[in-house]
Short mmCIF file of N, CA and C in Angstrom, two decimals:
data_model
loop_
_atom_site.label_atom_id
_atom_site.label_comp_id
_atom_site.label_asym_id
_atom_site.label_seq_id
_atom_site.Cartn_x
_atom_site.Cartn_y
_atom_site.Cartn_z
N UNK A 615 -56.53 47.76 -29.20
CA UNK A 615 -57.68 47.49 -28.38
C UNK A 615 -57.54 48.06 -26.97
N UNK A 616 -56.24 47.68 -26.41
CA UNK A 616 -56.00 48.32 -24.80
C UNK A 616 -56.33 49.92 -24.84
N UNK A 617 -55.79 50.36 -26.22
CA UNK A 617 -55.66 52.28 -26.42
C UNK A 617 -57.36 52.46 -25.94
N UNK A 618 -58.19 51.61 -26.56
CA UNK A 618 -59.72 51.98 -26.78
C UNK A 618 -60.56 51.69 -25.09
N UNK A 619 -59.78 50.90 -24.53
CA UNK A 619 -60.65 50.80 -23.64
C UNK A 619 -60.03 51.77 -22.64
N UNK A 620 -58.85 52.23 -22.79
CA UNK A 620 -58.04 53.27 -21.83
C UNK A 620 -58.87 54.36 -22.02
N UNK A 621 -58.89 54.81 -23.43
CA UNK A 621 -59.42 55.84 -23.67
C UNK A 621 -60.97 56.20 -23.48
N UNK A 622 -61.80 55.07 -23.37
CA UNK A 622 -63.38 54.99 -22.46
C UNK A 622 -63.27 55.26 -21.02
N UNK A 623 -62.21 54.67 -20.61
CA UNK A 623 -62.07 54.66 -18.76
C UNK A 623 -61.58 56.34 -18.57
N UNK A 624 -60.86 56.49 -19.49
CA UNK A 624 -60.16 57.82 -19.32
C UNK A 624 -61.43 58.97 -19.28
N UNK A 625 -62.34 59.10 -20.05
CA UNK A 625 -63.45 59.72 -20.71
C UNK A 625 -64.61 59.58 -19.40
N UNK A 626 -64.54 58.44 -18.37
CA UNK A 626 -65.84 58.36 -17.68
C UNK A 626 -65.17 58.88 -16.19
N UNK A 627 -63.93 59.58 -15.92
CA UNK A 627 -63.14 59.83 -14.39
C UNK A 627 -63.27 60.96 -14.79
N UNK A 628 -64.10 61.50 -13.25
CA UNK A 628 -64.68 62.19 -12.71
C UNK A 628 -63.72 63.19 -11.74
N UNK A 629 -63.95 64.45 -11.60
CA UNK A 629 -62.94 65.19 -10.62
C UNK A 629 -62.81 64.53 -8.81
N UNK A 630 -63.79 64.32 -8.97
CA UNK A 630 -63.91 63.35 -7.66
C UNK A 630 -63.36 62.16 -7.66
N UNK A 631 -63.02 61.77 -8.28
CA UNK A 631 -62.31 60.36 -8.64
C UNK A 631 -61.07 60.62 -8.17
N UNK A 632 -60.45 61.72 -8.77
CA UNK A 632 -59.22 62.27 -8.72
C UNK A 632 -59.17 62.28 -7.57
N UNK A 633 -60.00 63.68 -6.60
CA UNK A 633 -59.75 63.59 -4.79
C UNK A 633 -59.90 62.57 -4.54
N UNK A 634 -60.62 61.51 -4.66
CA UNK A 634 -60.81 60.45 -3.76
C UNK A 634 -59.15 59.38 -4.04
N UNK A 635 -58.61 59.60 -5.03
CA UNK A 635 -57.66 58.69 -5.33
C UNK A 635 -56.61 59.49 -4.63
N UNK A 636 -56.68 60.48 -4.58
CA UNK A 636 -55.59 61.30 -3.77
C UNK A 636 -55.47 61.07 -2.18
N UNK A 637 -56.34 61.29 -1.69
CA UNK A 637 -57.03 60.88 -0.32
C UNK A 637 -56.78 59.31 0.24
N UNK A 638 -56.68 58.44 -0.95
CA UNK A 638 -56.39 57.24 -0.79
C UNK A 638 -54.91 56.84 -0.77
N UNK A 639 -54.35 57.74 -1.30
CA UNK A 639 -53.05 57.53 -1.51
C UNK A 639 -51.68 58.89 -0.45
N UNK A 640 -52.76 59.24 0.21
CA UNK A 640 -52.40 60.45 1.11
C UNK A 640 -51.48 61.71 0.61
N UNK A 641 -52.43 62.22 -0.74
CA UNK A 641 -52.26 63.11 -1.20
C UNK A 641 -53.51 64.00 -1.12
N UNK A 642 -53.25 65.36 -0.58
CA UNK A 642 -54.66 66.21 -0.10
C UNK A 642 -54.44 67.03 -1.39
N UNK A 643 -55.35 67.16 -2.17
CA UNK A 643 -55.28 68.08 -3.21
C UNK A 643 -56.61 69.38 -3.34
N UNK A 644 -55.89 70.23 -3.92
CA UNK A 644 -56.94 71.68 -3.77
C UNK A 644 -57.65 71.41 -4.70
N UNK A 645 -58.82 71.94 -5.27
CA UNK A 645 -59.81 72.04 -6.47
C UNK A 645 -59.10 72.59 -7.58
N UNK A 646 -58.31 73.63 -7.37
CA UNK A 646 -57.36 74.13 -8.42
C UNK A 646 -56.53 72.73 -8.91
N UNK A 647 -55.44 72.10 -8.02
CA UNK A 647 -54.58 70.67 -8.28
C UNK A 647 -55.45 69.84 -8.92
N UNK A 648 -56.72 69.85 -8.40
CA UNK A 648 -57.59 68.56 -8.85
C UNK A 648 -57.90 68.79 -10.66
N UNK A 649 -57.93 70.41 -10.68
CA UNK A 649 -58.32 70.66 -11.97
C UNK A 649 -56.99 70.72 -12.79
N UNK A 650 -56.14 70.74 -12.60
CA UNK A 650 -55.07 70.37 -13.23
C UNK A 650 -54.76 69.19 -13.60
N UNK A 651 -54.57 68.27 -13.15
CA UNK A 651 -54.56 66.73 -12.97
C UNK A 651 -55.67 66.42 -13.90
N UNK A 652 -56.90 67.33 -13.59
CA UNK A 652 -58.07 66.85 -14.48
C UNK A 652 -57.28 67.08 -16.12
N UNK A 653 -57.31 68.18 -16.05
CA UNK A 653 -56.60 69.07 -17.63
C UNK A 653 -55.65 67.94 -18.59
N UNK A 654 -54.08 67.15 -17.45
CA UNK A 654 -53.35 66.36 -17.89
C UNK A 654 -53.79 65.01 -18.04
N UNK A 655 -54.57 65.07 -17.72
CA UNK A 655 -55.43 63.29 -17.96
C UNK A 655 -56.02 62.88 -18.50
N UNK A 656 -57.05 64.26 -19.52
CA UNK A 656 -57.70 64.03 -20.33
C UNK A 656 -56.95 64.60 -21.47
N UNK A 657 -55.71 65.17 -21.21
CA UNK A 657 -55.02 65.80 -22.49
C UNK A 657 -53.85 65.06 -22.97
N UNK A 658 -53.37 64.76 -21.87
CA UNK A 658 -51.69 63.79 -22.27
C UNK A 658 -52.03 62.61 -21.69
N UNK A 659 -53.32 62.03 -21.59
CA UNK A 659 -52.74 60.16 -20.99
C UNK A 659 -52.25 59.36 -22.24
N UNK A 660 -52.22 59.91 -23.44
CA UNK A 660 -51.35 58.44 -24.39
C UNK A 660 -50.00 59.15 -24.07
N UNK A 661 -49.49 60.65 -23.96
CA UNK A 661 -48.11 60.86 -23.80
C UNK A 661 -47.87 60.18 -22.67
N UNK A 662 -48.39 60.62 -21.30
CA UNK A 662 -48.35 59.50 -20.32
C UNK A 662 -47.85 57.99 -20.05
N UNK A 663 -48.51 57.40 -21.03
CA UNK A 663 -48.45 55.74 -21.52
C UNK A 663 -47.76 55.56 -22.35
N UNK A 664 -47.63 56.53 -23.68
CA UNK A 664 -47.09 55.95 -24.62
C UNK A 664 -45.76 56.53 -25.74
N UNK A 665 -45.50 57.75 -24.63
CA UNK A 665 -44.87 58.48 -25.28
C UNK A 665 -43.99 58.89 -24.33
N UNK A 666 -43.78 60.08 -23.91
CA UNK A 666 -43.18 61.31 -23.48
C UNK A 666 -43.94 61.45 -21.88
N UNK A 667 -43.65 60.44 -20.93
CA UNK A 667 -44.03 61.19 -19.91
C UNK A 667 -43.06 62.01 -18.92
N UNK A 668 -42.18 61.92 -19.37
CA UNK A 668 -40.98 63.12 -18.84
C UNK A 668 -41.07 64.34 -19.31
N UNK A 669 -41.50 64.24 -20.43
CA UNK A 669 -41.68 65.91 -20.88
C UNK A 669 -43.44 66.43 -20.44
N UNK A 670 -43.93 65.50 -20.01
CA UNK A 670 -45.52 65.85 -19.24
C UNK A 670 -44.94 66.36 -17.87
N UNK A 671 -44.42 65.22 -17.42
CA UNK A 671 -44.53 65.44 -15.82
C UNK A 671 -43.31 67.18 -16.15
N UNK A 672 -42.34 67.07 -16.57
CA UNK A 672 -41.69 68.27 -16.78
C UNK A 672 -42.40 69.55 -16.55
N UNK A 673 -43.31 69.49 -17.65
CA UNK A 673 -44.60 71.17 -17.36
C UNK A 673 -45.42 71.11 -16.16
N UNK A 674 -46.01 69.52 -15.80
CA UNK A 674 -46.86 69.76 -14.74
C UNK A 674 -46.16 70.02 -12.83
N UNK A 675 -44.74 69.39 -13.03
CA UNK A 675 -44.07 70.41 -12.31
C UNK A 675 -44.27 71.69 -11.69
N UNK A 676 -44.33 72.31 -12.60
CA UNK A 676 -44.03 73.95 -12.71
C UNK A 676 -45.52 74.14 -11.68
N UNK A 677 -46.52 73.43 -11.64
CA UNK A 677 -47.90 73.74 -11.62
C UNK A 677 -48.19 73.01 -9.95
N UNK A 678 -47.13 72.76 -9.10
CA UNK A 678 -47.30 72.25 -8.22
C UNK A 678 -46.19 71.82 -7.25
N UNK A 679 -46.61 72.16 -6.04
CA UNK A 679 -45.42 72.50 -4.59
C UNK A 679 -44.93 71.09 -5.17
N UNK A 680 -43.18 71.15 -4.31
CA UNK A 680 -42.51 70.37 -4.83
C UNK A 680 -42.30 68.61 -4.22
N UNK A 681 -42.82 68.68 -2.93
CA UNK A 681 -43.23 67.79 -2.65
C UNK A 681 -44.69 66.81 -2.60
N UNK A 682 -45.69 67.62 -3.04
CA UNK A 682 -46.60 67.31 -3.99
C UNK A 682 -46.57 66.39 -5.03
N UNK A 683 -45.78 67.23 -5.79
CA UNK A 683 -45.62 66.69 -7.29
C UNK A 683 -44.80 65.44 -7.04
N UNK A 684 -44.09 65.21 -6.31
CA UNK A 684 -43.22 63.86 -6.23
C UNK A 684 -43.95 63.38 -5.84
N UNK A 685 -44.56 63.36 -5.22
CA UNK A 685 -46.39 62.01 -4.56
C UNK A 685 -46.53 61.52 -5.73
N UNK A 686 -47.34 62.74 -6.67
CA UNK A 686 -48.07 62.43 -7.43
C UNK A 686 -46.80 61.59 -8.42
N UNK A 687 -45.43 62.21 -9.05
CA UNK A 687 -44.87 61.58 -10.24
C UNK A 687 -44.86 59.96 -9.37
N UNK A 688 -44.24 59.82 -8.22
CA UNK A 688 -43.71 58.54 -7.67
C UNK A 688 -45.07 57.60 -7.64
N UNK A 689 -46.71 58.06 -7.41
CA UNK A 689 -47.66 57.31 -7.43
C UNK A 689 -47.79 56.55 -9.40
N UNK A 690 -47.79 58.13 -9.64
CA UNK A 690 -47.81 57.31 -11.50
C UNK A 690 -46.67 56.58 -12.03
N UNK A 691 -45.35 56.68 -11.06
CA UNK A 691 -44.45 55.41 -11.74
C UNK A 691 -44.63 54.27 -11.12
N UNK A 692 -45.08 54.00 -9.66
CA UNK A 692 -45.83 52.91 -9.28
C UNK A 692 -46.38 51.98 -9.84
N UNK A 693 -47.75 52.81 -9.89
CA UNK A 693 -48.32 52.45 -10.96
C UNK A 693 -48.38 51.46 -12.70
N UNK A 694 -47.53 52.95 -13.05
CA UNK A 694 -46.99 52.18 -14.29
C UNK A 694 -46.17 50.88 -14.51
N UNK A 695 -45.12 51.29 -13.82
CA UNK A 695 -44.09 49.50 -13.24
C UNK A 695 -45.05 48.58 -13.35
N UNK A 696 -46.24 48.46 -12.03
CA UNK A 696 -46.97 47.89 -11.95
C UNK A 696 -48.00 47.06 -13.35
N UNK A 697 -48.70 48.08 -14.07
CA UNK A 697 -49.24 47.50 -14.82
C UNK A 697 -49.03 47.85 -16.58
N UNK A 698 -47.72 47.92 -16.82
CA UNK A 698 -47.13 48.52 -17.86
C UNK A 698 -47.21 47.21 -18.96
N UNK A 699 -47.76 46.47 -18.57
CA UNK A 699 -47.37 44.50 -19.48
C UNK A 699 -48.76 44.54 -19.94
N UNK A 700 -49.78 45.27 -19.14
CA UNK A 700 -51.30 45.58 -19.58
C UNK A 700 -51.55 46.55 -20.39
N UNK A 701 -50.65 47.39 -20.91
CA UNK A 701 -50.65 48.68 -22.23
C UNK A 701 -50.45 48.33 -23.27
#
């Protein structure tokens, strides 16, 4: 049931969602970053959650300055810690 409603919330975030969550979290991201992020979110969020997110964050690496990408991995393990008892 959690997979189904992840996967509705996942389906209705918007590229703007993305900047604005970035912005909130004082990460400035380009339209290119934003579209990337878009790409891995709608492609790997069960690897993300439920699988393999070391071998995600691994490729999306490659795709972003290096202190960047630690924003972003350190915001999604936050995160996850956070509400990982809700998956």
């Amino acid at each position: 049931m959690h997979r189904l409603l992840i996967a509705n919330y996942i389906k209705q975030i918007k590229k703007d969602d993305i900047y604005n969550f970035g912005i909130l979290n004082n990460i400035k991201l380009s339209s290119e970053e934003i579209d990337i992020l878009y790409h891995y979110l709608n492609n790997y969020w069960e690897e993300l959650l439920y699988g393999n997110a070391r071998g995600v964050f691994s490729k999306m690496e490659k795709e972003f300055e290096k202190d960047k990408f630690l924003k972003i991995k350190n915001l999604f393990e936050e995160y996850f810690n956070k509400y990982q008892n809700f998956l």
